[in-house]
PDB file of N, CA and C in Angstrom:
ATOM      1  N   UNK E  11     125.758 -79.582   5.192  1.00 68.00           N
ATOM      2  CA  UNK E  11     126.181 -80.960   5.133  1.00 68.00           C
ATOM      3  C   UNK E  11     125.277 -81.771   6.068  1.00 68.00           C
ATOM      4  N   UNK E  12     124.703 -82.879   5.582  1.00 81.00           N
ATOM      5  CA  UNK E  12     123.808 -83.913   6.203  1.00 81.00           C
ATOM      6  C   UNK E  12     124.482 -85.085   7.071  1.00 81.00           C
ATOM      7  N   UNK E  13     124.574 -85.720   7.904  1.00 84.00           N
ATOM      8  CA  UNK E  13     124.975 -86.723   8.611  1.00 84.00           C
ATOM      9  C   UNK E  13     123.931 -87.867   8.351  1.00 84.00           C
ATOM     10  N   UNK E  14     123.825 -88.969   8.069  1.00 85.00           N
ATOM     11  CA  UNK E  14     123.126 -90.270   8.571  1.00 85.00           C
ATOM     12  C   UNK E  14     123.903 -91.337   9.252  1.00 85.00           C
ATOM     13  N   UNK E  15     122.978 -91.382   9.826  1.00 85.00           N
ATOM     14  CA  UNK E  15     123.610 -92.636  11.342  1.00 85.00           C
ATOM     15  C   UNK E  15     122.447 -93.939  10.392  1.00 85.00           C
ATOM     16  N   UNK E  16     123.675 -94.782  10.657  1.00 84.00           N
ATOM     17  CA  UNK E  16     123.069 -95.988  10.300  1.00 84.00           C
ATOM     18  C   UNK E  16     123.276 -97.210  11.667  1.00 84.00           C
ATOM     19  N   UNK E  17     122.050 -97.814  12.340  1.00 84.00           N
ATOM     20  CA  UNK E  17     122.465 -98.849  13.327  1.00 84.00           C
ATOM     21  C   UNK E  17     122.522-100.380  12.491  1.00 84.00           C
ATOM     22  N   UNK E  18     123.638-100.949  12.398  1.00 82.00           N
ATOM     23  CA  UNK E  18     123.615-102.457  11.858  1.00 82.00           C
ATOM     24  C   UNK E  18     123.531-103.272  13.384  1.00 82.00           C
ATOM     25  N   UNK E  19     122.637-104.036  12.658  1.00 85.00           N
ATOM     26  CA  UNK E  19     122.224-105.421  13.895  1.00 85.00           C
ATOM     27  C   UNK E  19     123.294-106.676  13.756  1.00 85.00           C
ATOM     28  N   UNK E  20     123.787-106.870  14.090  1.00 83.00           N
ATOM     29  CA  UNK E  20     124.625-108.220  13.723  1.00 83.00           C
ATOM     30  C   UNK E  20     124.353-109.308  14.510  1.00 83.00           C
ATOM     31  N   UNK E  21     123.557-110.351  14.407  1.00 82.00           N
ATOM     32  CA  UNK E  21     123.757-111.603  15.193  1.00 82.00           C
ATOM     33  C   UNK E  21     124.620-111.766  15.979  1.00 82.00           C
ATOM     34  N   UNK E  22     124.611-112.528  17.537  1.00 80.00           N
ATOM     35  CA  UNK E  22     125.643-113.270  18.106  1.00 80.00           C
ATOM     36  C   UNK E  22     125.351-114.102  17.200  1.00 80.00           C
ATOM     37  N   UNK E  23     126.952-115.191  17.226  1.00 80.00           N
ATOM     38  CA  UNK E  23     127.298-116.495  16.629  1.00 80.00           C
ATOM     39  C   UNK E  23     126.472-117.598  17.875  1.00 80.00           C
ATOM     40  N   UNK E  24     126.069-118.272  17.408  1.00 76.00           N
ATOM     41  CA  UNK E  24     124.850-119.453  18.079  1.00 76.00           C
ATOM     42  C   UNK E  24     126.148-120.680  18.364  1.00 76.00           C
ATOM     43  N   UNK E  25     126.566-120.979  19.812  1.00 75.00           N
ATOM     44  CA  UNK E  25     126.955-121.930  19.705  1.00 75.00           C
ATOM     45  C   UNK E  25     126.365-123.348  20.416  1.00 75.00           C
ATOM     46  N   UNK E  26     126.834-124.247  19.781  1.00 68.00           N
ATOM     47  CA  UNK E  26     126.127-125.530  20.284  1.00 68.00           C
ATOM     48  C   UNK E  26     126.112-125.890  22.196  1.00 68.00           C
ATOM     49  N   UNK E  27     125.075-126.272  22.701  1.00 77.00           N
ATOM     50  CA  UNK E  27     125.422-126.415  23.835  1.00 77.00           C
ATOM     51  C   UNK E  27     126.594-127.392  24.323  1.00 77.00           C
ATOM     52  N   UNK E  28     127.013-127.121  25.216  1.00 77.00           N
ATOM     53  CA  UNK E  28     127.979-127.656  25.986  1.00 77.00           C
ATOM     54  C   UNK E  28     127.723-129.635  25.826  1.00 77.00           C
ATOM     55  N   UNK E  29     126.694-129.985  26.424  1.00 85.00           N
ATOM     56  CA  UNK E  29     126.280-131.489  26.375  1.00 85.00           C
ATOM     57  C   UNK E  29     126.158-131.757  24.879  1.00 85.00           C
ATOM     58  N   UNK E  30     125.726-131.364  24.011  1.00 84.00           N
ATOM     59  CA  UNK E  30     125.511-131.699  22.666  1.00 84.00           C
ATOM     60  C   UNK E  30     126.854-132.360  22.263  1.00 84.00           C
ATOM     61  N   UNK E  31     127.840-131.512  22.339  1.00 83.00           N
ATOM     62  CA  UNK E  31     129.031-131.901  21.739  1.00 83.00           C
ATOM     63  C   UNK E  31     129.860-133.273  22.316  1.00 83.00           C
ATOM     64  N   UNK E  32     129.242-132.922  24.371  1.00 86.00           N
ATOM     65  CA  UNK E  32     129.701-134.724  24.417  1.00 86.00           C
ATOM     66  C   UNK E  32     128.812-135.705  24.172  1.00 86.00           C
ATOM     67  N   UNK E  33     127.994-135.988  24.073  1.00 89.00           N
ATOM     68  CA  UNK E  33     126.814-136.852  23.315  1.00 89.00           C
ATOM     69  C   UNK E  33     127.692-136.625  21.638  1.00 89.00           C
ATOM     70  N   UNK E  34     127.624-135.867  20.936  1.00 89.00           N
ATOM     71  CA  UNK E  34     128.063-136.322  19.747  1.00 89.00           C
ATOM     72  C   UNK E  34     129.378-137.210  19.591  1.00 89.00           C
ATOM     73  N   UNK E  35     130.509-136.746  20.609  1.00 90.00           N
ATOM     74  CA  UNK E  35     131.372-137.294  20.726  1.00 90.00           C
ATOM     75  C   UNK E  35     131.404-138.752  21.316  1.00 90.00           C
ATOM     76  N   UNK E  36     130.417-138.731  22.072  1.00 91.00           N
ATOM     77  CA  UNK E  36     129.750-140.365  22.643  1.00 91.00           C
ATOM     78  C   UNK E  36     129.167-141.146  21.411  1.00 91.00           C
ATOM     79  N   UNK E  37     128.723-140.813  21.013  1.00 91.00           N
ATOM     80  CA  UNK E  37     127.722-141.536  19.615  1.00 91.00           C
ATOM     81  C   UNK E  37     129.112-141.889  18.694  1.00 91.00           C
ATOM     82  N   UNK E  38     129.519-140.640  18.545  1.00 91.00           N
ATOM     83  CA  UNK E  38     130.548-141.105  17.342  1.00 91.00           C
ATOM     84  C   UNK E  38     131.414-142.295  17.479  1.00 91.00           C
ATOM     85  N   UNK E  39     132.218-142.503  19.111  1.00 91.00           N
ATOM     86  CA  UNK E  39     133.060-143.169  19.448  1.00 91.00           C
ATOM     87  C   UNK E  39     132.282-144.908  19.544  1.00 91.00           C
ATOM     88  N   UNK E  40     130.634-144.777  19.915  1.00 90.00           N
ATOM     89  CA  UNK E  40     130.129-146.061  20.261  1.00 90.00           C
ATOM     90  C   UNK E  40     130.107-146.468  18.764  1.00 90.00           C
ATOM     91  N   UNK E  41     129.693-145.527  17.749  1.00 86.00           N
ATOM     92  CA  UNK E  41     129.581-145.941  15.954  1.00 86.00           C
ATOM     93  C   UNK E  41     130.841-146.672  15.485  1.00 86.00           C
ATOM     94  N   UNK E  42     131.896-145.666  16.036  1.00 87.00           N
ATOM     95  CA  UNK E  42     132.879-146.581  15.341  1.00 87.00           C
ATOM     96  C   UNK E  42     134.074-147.442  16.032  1.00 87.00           C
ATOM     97  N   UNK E  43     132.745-148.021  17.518  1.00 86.00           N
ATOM     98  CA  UNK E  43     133.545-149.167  18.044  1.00 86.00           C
ATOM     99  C   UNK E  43     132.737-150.801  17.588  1.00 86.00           C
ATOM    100  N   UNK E  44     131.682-149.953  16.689  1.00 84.00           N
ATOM    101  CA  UNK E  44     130.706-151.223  15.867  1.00 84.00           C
ATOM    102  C   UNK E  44     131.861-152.107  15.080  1.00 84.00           C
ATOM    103  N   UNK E  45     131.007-153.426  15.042  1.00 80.00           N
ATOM    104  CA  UNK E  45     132.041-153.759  13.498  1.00 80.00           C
ATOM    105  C   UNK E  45     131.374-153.342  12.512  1.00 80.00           C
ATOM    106  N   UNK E  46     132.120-153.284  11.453  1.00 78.00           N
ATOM    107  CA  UNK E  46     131.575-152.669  10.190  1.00 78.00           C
ATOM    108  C   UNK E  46     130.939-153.663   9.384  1.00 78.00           C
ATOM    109  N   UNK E  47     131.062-155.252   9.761  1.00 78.00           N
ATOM    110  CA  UNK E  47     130.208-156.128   9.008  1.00 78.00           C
ATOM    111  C   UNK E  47     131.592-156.418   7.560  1.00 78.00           C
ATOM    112  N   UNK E  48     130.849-157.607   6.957  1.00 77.00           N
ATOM    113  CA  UNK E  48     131.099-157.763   5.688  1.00 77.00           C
ATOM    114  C   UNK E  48     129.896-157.388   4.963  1.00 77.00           C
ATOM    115  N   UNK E  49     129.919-157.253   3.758  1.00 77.00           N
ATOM    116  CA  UNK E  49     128.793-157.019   3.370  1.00 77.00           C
ATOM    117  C   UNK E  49     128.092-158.178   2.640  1.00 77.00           C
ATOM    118  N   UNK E  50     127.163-158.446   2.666  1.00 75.00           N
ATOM    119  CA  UNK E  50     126.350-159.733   2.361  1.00 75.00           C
ATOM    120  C   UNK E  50     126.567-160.279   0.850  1.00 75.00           C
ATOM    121  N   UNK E  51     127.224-161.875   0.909  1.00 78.00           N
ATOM    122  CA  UNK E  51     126.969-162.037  -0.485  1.00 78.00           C
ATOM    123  C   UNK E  51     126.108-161.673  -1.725  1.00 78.00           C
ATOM    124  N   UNK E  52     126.469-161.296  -2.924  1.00 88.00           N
ATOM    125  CA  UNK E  52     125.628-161.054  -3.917  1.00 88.00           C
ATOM    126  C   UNK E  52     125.980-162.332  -4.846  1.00 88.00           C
ATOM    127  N   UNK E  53     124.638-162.611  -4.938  1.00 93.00           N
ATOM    128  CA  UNK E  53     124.105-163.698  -6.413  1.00 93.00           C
ATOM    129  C   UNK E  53     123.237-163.071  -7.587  1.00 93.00           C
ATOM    130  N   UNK E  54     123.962-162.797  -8.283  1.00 93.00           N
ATOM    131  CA  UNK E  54     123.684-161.707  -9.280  1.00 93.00           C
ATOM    132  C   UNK E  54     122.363-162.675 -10.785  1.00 93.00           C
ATOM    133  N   UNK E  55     122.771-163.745 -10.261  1.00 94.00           N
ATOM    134  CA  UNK E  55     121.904-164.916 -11.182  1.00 94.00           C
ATOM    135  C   UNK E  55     120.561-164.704 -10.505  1.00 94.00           C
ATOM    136  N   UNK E  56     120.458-165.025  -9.031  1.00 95.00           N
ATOM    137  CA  UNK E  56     119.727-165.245  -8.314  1.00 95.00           C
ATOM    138  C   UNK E  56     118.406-163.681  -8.483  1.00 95.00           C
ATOM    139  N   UNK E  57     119.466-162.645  -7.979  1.00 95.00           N
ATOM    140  CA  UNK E  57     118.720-161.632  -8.217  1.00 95.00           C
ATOM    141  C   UNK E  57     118.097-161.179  -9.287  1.00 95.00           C
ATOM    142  N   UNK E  58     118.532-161.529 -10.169  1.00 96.00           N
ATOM    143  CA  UNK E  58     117.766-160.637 -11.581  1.00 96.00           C
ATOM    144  C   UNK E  58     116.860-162.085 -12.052  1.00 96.00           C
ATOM    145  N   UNK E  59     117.357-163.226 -11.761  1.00 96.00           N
ATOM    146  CA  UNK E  59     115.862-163.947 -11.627  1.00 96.00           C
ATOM    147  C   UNK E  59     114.681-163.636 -10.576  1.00 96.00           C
ATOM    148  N   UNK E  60     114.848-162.999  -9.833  1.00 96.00           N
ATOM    149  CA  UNK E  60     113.643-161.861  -8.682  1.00 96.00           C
ATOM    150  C   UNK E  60     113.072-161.405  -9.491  1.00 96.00           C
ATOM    151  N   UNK E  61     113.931-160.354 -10.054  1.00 97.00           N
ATOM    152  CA  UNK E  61     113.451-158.837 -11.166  1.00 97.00           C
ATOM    153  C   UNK E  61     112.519-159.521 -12.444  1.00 97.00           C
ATOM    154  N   UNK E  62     113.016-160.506 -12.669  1.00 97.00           N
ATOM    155  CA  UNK E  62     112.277-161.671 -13.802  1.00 97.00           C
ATOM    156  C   UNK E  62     111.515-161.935 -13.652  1.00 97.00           C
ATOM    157  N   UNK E  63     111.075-162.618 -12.459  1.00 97.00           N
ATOM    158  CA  UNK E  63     109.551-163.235 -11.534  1.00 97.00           C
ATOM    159  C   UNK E  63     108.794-162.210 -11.994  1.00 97.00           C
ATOM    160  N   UNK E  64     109.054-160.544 -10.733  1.00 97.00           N
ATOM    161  CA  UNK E  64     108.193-159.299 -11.280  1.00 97.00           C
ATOM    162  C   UNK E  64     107.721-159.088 -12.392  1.00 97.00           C
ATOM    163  N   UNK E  65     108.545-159.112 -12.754  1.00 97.00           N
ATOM    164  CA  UNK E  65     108.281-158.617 -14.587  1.00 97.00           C
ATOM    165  C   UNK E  65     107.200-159.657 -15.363  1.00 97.00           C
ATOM    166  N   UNK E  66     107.279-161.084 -14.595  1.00 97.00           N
ATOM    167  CA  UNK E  66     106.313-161.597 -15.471  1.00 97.00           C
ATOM    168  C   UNK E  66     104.869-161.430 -14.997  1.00 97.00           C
ATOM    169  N   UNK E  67     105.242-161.045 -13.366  1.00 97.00           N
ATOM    170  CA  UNK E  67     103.545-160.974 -12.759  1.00 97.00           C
ATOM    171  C   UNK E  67     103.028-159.610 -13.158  1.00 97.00           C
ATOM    172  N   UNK E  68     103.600-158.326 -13.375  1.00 96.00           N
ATOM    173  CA  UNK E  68     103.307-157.580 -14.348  1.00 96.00           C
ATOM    174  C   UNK E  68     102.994-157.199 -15.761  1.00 96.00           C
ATOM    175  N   UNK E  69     103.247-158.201 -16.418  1.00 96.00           N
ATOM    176  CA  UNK E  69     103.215-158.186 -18.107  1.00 96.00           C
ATOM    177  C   UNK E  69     102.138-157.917 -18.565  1.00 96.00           C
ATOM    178  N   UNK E  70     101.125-158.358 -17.470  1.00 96.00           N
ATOM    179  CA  UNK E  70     100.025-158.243 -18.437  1.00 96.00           C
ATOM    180  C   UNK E  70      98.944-157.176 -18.166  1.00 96.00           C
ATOM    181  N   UNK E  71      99.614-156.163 -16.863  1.00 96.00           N
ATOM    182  CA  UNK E  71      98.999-155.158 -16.791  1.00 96.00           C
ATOM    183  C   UNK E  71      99.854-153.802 -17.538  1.00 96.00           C
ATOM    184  N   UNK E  72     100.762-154.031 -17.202  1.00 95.00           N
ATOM    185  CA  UNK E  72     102.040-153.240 -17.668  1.00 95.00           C
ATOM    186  C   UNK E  72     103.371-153.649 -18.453  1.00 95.00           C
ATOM    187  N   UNK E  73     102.999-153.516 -19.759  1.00 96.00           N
ATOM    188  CA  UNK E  73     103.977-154.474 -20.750  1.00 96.00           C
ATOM    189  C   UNK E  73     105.306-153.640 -20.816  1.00 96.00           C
ATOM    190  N   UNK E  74     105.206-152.254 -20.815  1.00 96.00           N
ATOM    191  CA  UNK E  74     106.704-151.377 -20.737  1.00 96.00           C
ATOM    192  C   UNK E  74     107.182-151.293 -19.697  1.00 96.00           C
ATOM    193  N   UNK E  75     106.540-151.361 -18.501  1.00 96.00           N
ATOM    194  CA  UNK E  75     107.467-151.328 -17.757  1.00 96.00           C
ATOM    195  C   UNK E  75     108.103-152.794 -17.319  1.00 96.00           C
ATOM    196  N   UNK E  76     107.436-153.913 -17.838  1.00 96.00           N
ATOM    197  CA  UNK E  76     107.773-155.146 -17.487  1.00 96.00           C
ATOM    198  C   UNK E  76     108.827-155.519 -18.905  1.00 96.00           C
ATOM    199  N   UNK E  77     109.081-154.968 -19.523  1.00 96.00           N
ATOM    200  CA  UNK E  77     110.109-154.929 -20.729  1.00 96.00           C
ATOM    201  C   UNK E  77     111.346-154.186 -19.885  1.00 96.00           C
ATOM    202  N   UNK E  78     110.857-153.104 -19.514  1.00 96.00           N
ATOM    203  CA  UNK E  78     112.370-152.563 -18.874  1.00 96.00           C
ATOM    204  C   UNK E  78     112.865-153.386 -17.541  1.00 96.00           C
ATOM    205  N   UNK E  79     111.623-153.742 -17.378  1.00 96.00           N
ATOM    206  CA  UNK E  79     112.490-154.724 -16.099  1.00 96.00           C
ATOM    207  C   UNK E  79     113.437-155.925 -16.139  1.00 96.00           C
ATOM    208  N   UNK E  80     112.753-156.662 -17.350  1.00 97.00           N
ATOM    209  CA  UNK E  80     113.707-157.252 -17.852  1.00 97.00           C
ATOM    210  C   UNK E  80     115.160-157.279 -18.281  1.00 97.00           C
ATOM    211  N   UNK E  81     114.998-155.803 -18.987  1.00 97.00           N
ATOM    212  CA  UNK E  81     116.296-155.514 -19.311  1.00 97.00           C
ATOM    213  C   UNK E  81     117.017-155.053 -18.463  1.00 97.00           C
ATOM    214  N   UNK E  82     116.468-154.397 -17.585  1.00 96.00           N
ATOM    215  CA  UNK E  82     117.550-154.024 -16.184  1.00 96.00           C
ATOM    216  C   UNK E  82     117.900-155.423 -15.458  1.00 96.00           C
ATOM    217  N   UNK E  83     117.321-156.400 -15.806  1.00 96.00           N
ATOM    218  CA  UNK E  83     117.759-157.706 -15.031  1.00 96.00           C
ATOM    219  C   UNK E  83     118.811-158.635 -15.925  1.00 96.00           C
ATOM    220  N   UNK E  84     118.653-158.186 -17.316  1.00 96.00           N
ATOM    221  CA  UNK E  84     120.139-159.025 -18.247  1.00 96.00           C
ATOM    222  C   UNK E  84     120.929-158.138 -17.871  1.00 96.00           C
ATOM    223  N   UNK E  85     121.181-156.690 -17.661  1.00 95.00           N
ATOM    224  CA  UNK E  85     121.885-155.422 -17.481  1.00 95.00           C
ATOM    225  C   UNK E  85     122.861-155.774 -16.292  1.00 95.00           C
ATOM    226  N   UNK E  86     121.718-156.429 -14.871  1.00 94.00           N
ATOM    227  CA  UNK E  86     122.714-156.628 -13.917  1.00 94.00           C
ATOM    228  C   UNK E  86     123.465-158.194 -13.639  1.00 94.00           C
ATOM    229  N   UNK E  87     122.763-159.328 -14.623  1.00 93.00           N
ATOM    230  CA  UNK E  87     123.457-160.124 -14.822  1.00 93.00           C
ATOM    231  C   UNK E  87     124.809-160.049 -15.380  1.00 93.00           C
ATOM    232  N   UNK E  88     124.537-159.601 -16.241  1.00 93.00           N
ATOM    233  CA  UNK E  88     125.701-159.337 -17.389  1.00 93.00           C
ATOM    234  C   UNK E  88     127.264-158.774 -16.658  1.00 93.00           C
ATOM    235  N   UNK E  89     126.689-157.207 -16.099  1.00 93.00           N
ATOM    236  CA  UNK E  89     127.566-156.749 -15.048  1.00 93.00           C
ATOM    237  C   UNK E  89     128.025-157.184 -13.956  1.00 93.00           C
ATOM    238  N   UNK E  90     126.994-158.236 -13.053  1.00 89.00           N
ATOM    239  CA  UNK E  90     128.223-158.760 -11.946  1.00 89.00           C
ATOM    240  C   UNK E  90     128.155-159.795 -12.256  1.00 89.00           C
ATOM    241  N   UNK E  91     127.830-160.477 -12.559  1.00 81.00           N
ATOM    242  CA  UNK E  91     128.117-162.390 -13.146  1.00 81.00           C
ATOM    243  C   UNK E  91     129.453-162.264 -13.376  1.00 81.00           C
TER     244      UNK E  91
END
């Protein structure tokens, strides 16, 4: 009868240093003593007349992609108007 010995290596578990965790806990608490803001009006007319401008200063190098631009700009009128 044969015996084999097998040695398994197992990692220690890696833990975070000690300061890391209060620094994260510092960051987190200064993040969410921010205000969160409103978020900035959208003019949905305004913008896809932008996307419009582009599209025309492109047309005449690039007619497909200045076609899709267009249409992504009735796309987002349409949707938030």
């Amino acid at each position: 009868m044969t015996t084999t010995t097998i040695s398994l290596q197992i990692p220690q578990p890696r833990t975070a240093p000690r300061l890391a965790a209060v620094i994260g806990e510092w960051v987190a608490a200064l993040l969410n003593a921010l205000p969160s803001g409103t978020p900035a009006p959208r003019y949905p007319s305004r913008e896809a007349a932008r996307v419009r401008a582009l599209a025309h200063r492109i047309e005449s190098s690039d007619p497909r992609f200045a076609s899709e631009l267009y249409a992504a700009a009735d796309r987002h009128e349409m949707l938030y108007s």
